[in-house]
XYZ file of C-alpha atoms in Angstrom:
429
model
C 10.112 -102.622 52.047
C 7.435 -102.251 54.712
C 4.931 -104.999 55.334
C 1.299 -104.542 54.330
C -0.824 -103.166 57.146
C -3.431 -105.439 58.699
C -6.533 -103.607 57.559
C -8.994 -106.503 57.487
C -10.243 -105.668 60.979
C -11.509 -102.294 59.758
C -14.010 -103.909 57.422
C -15.418 -106.115 60.178
C -16.518 -103.254 62.452
C -20.283 -102.805 62.697
C -21.645 -99.323 62.190
C -23.926 -97.762 64.782
C -25.751 -94.545 65.719
C -22.521 -93.472 67.447
C -20.883 -92.990 64.046
C -21.600 -89.369 63.164
C -23.190 -88.781 59.775
C -23.592 -92.439 58.794
C -27.038 -93.231 57.290
C -29.469 -95.121 59.516
C -29.694 -98.087 57.160
C -26.021 -98.825 57.867
C -26.605 -99.509 61.566
C -25.672 -103.100 62.367
C -23.910 -103.626 59.037
C -20.176 -104.162 58.831
C -18.206 -101.535 56.971
C -17.485 -104.102 54.230
C -21.151 -104.981 53.796
C -22.205 -101.337 53.818
C -19.713 -100.436 51.087
C -20.859 -103.451 49.052
C -24.432 -102.142 49.189
C -23.614 -99.185 46.920
C -23.913 -96.268 49.359
C -24.380 -92.708 48.147
C -23.070 -89.543 49.713
C -26.590 -88.145 49.480
C -27.656 -90.713 52.108
C -25.375 -89.254 54.783
C -26.590 -86.824 57.421
C -25.246 -83.311 57.679
C -22.862 -82.086 58.786
C -20.303 -84.314 57.106
C -16.767 -84.138 55.702
C -16.190 -86.035 52.455
C -13.035 -87.135 50.644
C -12.298 -87.253 46.900
C -10.617 -90.523 45.863
C -9.564 -89.211 42.454
C -7.850 -86.154 43.969
C -6.116 -88.276 46.613
C -4.715 -90.542 43.899
C -3.453 -87.506 42.005
C -1.805 -86.048 45.107
C -0.109 -89.321 46.010
C 1.364 -89.663 42.536
C 2.461 -86.043 42.297
C 4.273 -86.033 45.646
C 5.937 -89.389 44.966
C 7.273 -88.118 41.635
C 8.358 -84.792 43.132
C 10.399 -86.471 45.893
C 11.863 -89.164 43.653
C 13.091 -86.613 41.108
C 15.027 -84.861 43.887
C 16.468 -87.961 45.524
C 14.425 -87.462 48.686
C 12.654 -90.129 50.713
C 9.193 -89.457 52.107
C 8.073 -90.544 55.563
C 4.820 -88.561 55.819
C 3.293 -87.442 59.070
C 0.556 -89.961 59.835
C -0.898 -87.795 62.593
C -2.415 -85.688 59.814
C -5.080 -88.318 59.191
C -4.530 -91.108 61.763
C -6.156 -93.280 59.109
C -4.375 -96.618 58.481
C -6.093 -97.030 55.096
C -4.556 -93.754 53.932
C -1.188 -94.690 55.446
C -1.244 -97.834 53.336
C -1.879 -95.826 50.212
C 1.095 -93.609 51.064
C 3.283 -96.675 51.596
C 2.069 -98.160 48.309
C 3.101 -94.900 46.615
C 6.696 -95.386 47.768
C 6.910 -93.859 51.258
C 9.541 -95.585 53.404
C 7.464 -95.377 56.580
C 5.098 -93.190 58.540
C 5.969 -90.399 60.978
C 3.933 -90.072 64.172
C 3.778 -87.562 67.018
C 3.063 -89.496 70.222
C 3.770 -92.939 71.606
C 0.014 -93.470 71.807
C -0.083 -93.060 68.036
C 2.833 -95.465 67.722
C 0.899 -98.061 69.718
C -2.116 -97.616 67.420
C 0.070 -97.953 64.328
C 1.769 -101.075 65.647
C -1.646 -102.671 66.235
C -2.062 -102.517 62.453
C 1.415 -103.935 61.866
C 3.214 -100.777 60.766
C 6.904 -101.674 60.857
C 8.639 -98.418 59.877
C 8.007 -95.464 62.184
C 9.664 -92.165 62.926
C 8.475 -90.485 66.110
C 8.892 -86.726 65.630
C 9.212 -86.303 69.362
C 11.155 -87.437 72.405
C 10.232 -90.498 74.482
C 10.862 -90.026 78.209
C 7.893 -91.744 79.843
C 8.949 -95.013 81.512
C 5.728 -96.779 80.445
C 6.221 -95.845 76.808
C 9.841 -96.912 76.863
C 8.940 -100.302 78.378
C 6.414 -100.742 75.574
C 8.999 -99.701 72.976
C 11.573 -102.133 74.330
C 9.063 -104.974 73.974
C 8.192 -103.965 70.399
C 11.871 -103.933 69.425
C 11.927 -107.708 69.840
C 10.382 -107.702 66.350
C 13.492 -107.700 64.111
C 11.478 -106.173 61.244
C 10.472 -103.102 63.254
C 12.364 -99.959 62.232
C 11.915 -97.134 64.748
C 13.641 -93.801 65.255
C 12.787 -90.972 67.669
C 14.292 -87.597 68.599
C 16.160 -86.092 71.545
C 17.089 -82.467 72.208
C 18.900 -82.668 75.558
C 21.309 -84.800 77.535
C 18.556 -85.133 80.145
C 16.340 -86.780 77.513
C 19.045 -89.307 76.684
C 19.587 -89.969 80.402
C 15.874 -90.662 80.947
C 15.723 -92.967 77.940
C 18.837 -94.827 78.949
C 17.624 -95.495 82.490
C 14.230 -96.824 81.398
C 15.557 -98.875 78.493
C 18.148 -100.596 80.665
C 15.515 -101.423 83.247
C 13.257 -102.808 80.513
C 16.039 -104.882 79.001
C 15.711 -103.580 75.445
C 16.780 -106.255 72.950
C 18.550 -103.665 70.774
C 19.465 -99.991 70.963
C 16.873 -97.359 70.078
C 17.748 -95.168 67.103
C 17.719 -91.484 68.070
C 18.120 -88.373 65.929
C 19.386 -85.221 67.585
C 16.799 -82.502 67.168
C 18.002 -79.042 66.223
C 15.614 -76.175 66.918
C 15.744 -72.420 66.589
C 15.107 -69.467 68.860
C 11.382 -68.810 68.979
C 10.692 -72.187 67.405
C 9.378 -75.341 68.961
C 11.473 -78.128 70.527
C 15.110 -78.781 69.651
C 18.485 -77.585 70.886
C 18.945 -73.903 70.220
C 22.551 -74.136 69.030
C 24.623 -76.544 66.987
C 27.105 -76.795 69.881
C 24.359 -77.978 72.251
C 23.219 -80.510 69.669
C 26.737 -81.904 69.354
C 26.818 -82.520 73.118
C 23.528 -84.416 72.941
C 24.883 -86.457 70.030
C 28.041 -87.360 71.927
C 25.963 -88.522 74.877
C 23.744 -90.653 72.619
C 26.694 -92.145 70.748
C 28.296 -93.196 74.051
C 25.223 -95.133 75.192
C 24.854 -98.907 74.992
C 21.040 -98.753 74.636
C 20.769 -95.771 72.270
C 22.164 -95.426 68.774
C 22.904 -92.029 67.212
C 20.876 -92.091 63.984
C 21.109 -88.591 62.538
C 19.680 -85.090 62.688
C 16.037 -84.016 62.796
C 13.942 -80.900 63.129
C 10.882 -78.930 62.085
C 11.147 -75.734 60.083
C 7.417 -74.984 59.804
C 7.226 -72.946 62.997
C 9.718 -70.411 61.605
C 7.353 -68.985 59.011
C 3.685 -68.718 58.181
C 3.815 -67.307 54.667
C 5.981 -67.069 51.553
C 7.610 -63.760 52.413
C 11.342 -63.321 51.819
C 11.899 -63.118 55.579
C 10.102 -66.410 56.229
C 11.922 -68.239 53.446
C 15.287 -66.894 54.616
C 14.594 -68.025 58.189
C 13.691 -71.521 56.994
C 16.697 -71.721 54.686
C 19.121 -70.600 57.407
C 17.711 -73.164 59.815
C 18.071 -75.997 57.288
C 21.649 -74.984 56.554
C 22.373 -75.270 60.278
C 20.889 -78.780 60.179
C 23.305 -79.741 57.419
C 26.191 -78.169 59.348
C 25.262 -80.225 62.420
C 25.067 -83.412 60.361
C 28.561 -82.785 58.999
C 29.957 -82.128 62.484
C 28.529 -85.451 63.700
C 30.130 -87.513 60.920
C 32.802 -88.899 63.255
C 30.176 -90.105 65.741
C 28.032 -92.120 63.307
C 28.373 -95.873 62.852
C 27.741 -97.799 59.639
C 23.992 -98.093 60.188
C 21.214 -96.045 58.626
C 21.538 -92.295 59.183
C 18.738 -89.766 58.653
C 18.595 -86.059 58.066
C 14.951 -85.063 58.199
C 12.754 -81.983 58.017
C 9.857 -80.849 55.897
C 6.416 -79.883 57.021
C 3.875 -79.314 54.248
C 4.655 -75.627 53.671
C 8.373 -75.357 52.847
C 9.432 -78.726 51.487
C 10.787 -77.025 48.367
C 13.297 -75.122 50.507
C 14.207 -78.391 52.235
C 14.853 -79.955 48.831
C 16.993 -76.961 47.806
C 19.222 -77.057 50.895
C 19.380 -80.835 51.200
C 20.033 -81.185 47.468
C 23.294 -79.293 47.704
C 24.440 -81.475 50.611
C 23.328 -84.751 49.002
C 25.826 -84.423 46.163
C 28.688 -85.541 48.409
C 26.635 -87.681 50.806
C 24.733 -90.557 49.235
C 24.789 -92.723 52.367
C 22.405 -90.536 54.377
C 18.643 -91.025 54.090
C 17.497 -87.460 53.322
C 13.880 -87.529 54.388
C 10.803 -85.318 54.119
C 7.930 -85.731 56.564
C 5.269 -83.672 54.755
C 1.849 -85.179 55.486
C -0.916 -82.762 54.509
C -0.312 -83.289 50.775
C -2.519 -86.400 50.672
C -5.704 -84.329 50.919
C -4.225 -80.828 50.621
C -6.833 -78.127 51.458
C -8.642 -75.004 50.301
C -6.973 -72.631 52.760
C -3.612 -72.468 54.509
C -1.777 -75.147 52.520
C -3.339 -74.108 49.247
C -1.872 -70.625 49.713
C 1.566 -71.659 50.934
C 2.360 -75.042 49.373
C 5.141 -75.091 46.781
C 2.838 -77.370 44.768
C -0.052 -74.901 44.671
C -0.331 -71.119 44.971
C 3.119 -70.954 46.582
C 4.780 -72.660 43.605
C 7.307 -71.048 41.308
C 5.962 -69.040 38.391
C 5.308 -70.972 35.221
C 4.701 -74.421 36.703
C 1.717 -76.075 34.949
C -1.556 -76.808 36.712
C -0.886 -80.530 36.269
C 1.839 -80.071 38.857
C -0.557 -78.823 41.520
C -1.935 -80.640 44.515
C -5.730 -80.846 44.570
C -8.012 -80.223 47.565
C -9.449 -83.646 48.373
C -11.662 -82.868 51.380
C -14.688 -80.647 51.819
C -17.467 -80.035 54.277
C -21.232 -80.221 53.807
C -23.683 -78.470 56.110
C -27.381 -77.641 55.954
C -29.086 -74.273 56.401
C -31.159 -74.503 59.581
C -31.942 -70.841 60.224
C -32.221 -67.569 58.287
C -32.957 -65.156 61.134
C -32.261 -61.903 59.292
C -31.305 -60.645 55.821
C -27.710 -61.425 54.974
C -27.308 -64.058 57.691
C -28.006 -67.789 57.730
C -26.937 -70.483 60.169
C -25.723 -73.901 59.029
C -25.636 -77.075 61.108
C -21.863 -77.591 61.224
C -19.468 -75.839 63.587
C -16.200 -76.222 65.446
C -17.035 -79.817 66.383
C -17.240 -80.693 62.702
C -14.951 -78.444 60.652
C -11.457 -76.974 61.189
C -11.073 -73.327 62.203
C -7.516 -72.909 63.540
C -5.913 -72.045 60.172
C -8.811 -70.152 58.627
C -12.596 -70.504 58.628
C -14.412 -72.712 56.107
C -15.041 -71.199 52.666
C -18.571 -71.425 51.192
C -18.261 -72.688 47.619
C -21.593 -74.047 46.385
C -25.205 -74.558 47.398
C -27.739 -77.238 46.485
C -31.298 -78.167 47.373
C -29.902 -81.358 48.957
C -26.800 -83.511 49.049
C -27.742 -85.273 45.836
C -29.027 -82.199 43.996
C -27.590 -79.867 41.395
C -24.887 -77.584 42.752
C -24.500 -73.910 41.863
C -21.783 -71.463 42.810
C -22.450 -69.491 45.989
C -21.033 -66.041 45.328
C -20.737 -63.303 47.908
C -20.843 -65.687 50.874
C -18.432 -66.157 53.774
C -18.289 -67.806 57.175
C -18.321 -64.961 59.687
C -17.874 -66.984 62.882
C -18.308 -70.471 64.299
C -19.877 -71.956 67.429
C -19.615 -75.568 68.531
C -22.465 -76.779 66.295
C -23.283 -73.781 64.071
C -21.503 -71.583 61.565
C -22.627 -68.048 60.681
C -23.049 -67.767 56.923
C -22.807 -64.174 55.744
C -24.591 -63.445 52.470
C -23.933 -60.378 50.314
C -24.946 -61.838 46.949
C -26.979 -64.970 46.344
C -29.439 -66.066 48.993
C -29.982 -69.531 50.475
C -33.087 -71.266 51.737
C -33.929 -73.332 54.792
C -32.905 -76.953 54.242
C -30.441 -76.255 51.464
C -26.914 -77.687 51.694
C -23.737 -75.622 51.489
C -20.441 -77.061 50.264
C -17.423 -75.740 52.185
C -13.751 -75.560 51.354
C -11.719 -76.452 54.448
C -8.342 -75.321 55.770
C -5.899 -77.604 57.625
C -6.285 -81.403 57.293
C -4.738 -82.047 60.716
C -7.708 -80.492 62.507
C -10.291 -81.900 60.097
C -9.725 -85.632 60.446
C -9.653 -85.562 64.246
C -13.342 -84.613 64.352
C -14.610 -87.742 62.596
C -14.707 -91.495 63.240
C -15.565 -92.092 59.598
C -15.203 -89.943 56.479
C -17.016 -91.101 53.340
C -14.821 -91.134 50.250
C -16.468 -90.660 46.852
C -15.038 -91.736 43.516
C -14.544 -88.111 42.482
C -15.728 -84.660 43.515
C -18.655 -84.736 41.094
C -19.691 -88.294 42.020
C -22.281 -89.390 44.588
C -20.837 -92.926 44.722
C -19.147 -93.719 48.065
C -16.178 -96.017 47.451
C -14.657 -95.950 50.932
C -15.350 -95.207 54.566
C -12.113 -93.952 56.069
C -11.703 -94.715 59.780
C -9.594 -92.452 61.994
C -7.986 -93.217 65.357
C -7.623 -90.037 67.382
């Protein structure tokens, strides 16, 4: 059981003009006092990204039930949001910890008291390893990272010995694939790394890790076969390392937010005869889901098996709001949000609705699309309904990981059709 995060400090921060989108009346108020004043989304300046509390609750419950029914643990990628308040909600929903991507993120998480962390990366920097050694003096701190070469283990070992680590660092051997990201390219290479780690006095061999998401970008048969083959190689590696493991906790982990159903399929077959291993997913984007890439590919949305009810679908819980500032020619308007505000790497924003203002009546915006984006503008193409200067456009967004990093604070409303702001979610990128 992980300890509660120390979130009180977030409520004591005073809001200022440096906080993009926050209404002027909030300046000088603490976050706690501002939320107690009954803020409305319609007070916020455009552009803004908002969150839907009701949808987030639904997504948390759905993913927790999905993993539990398959005997999988969930250690979601916290770099998706870098929002400790949302991490806490994931932990409260049953997650056994939070996965992070850099030691800088680990340091941020530790400042809030997070005591169960997987680093989906290697640690070779001497400064980071000195910091890690100091943190390991906390007996409650559970930490595991990855290594994909003997050279990585050598670098860790040298720095950890010099730092005088109070206990060995848990390390999973990372298996990759040709054309993929990091990770050893063969099972044989991974076994050599594992042997080196198991022989160390400052490193403990803690399992097998990897990322399958880079092997496919759709739900084609070829992509699914590539992912499945990779995961089977992970299981093969885990079995070959059985003689090197000690009696401590052992992980086998994979699972971005696109193919976690295939992970469950392959891991499920292996779990039957291996109840000791902690079979772990790291999917992180599910908490807000999206209207683009993950909506199309997720096994709990459009990528799901035929016949699954809508109640078993993740719900988009984030959207953008931008105002029309120019209508220079027929069929083209410019809105006041661009690449600095909204994600664009996994698909451009999707115009959904239009209103006279943030607190007005919304109507569907048919025949509209985002044609291109600049830093602070987006080009709104219009082939059906028209829009007027000053009106606000609601945008579906694609890819949570490159949405949250653009905002210090994201207002969270009670539900998509509510104007009542119930939270102000702080990020730490």
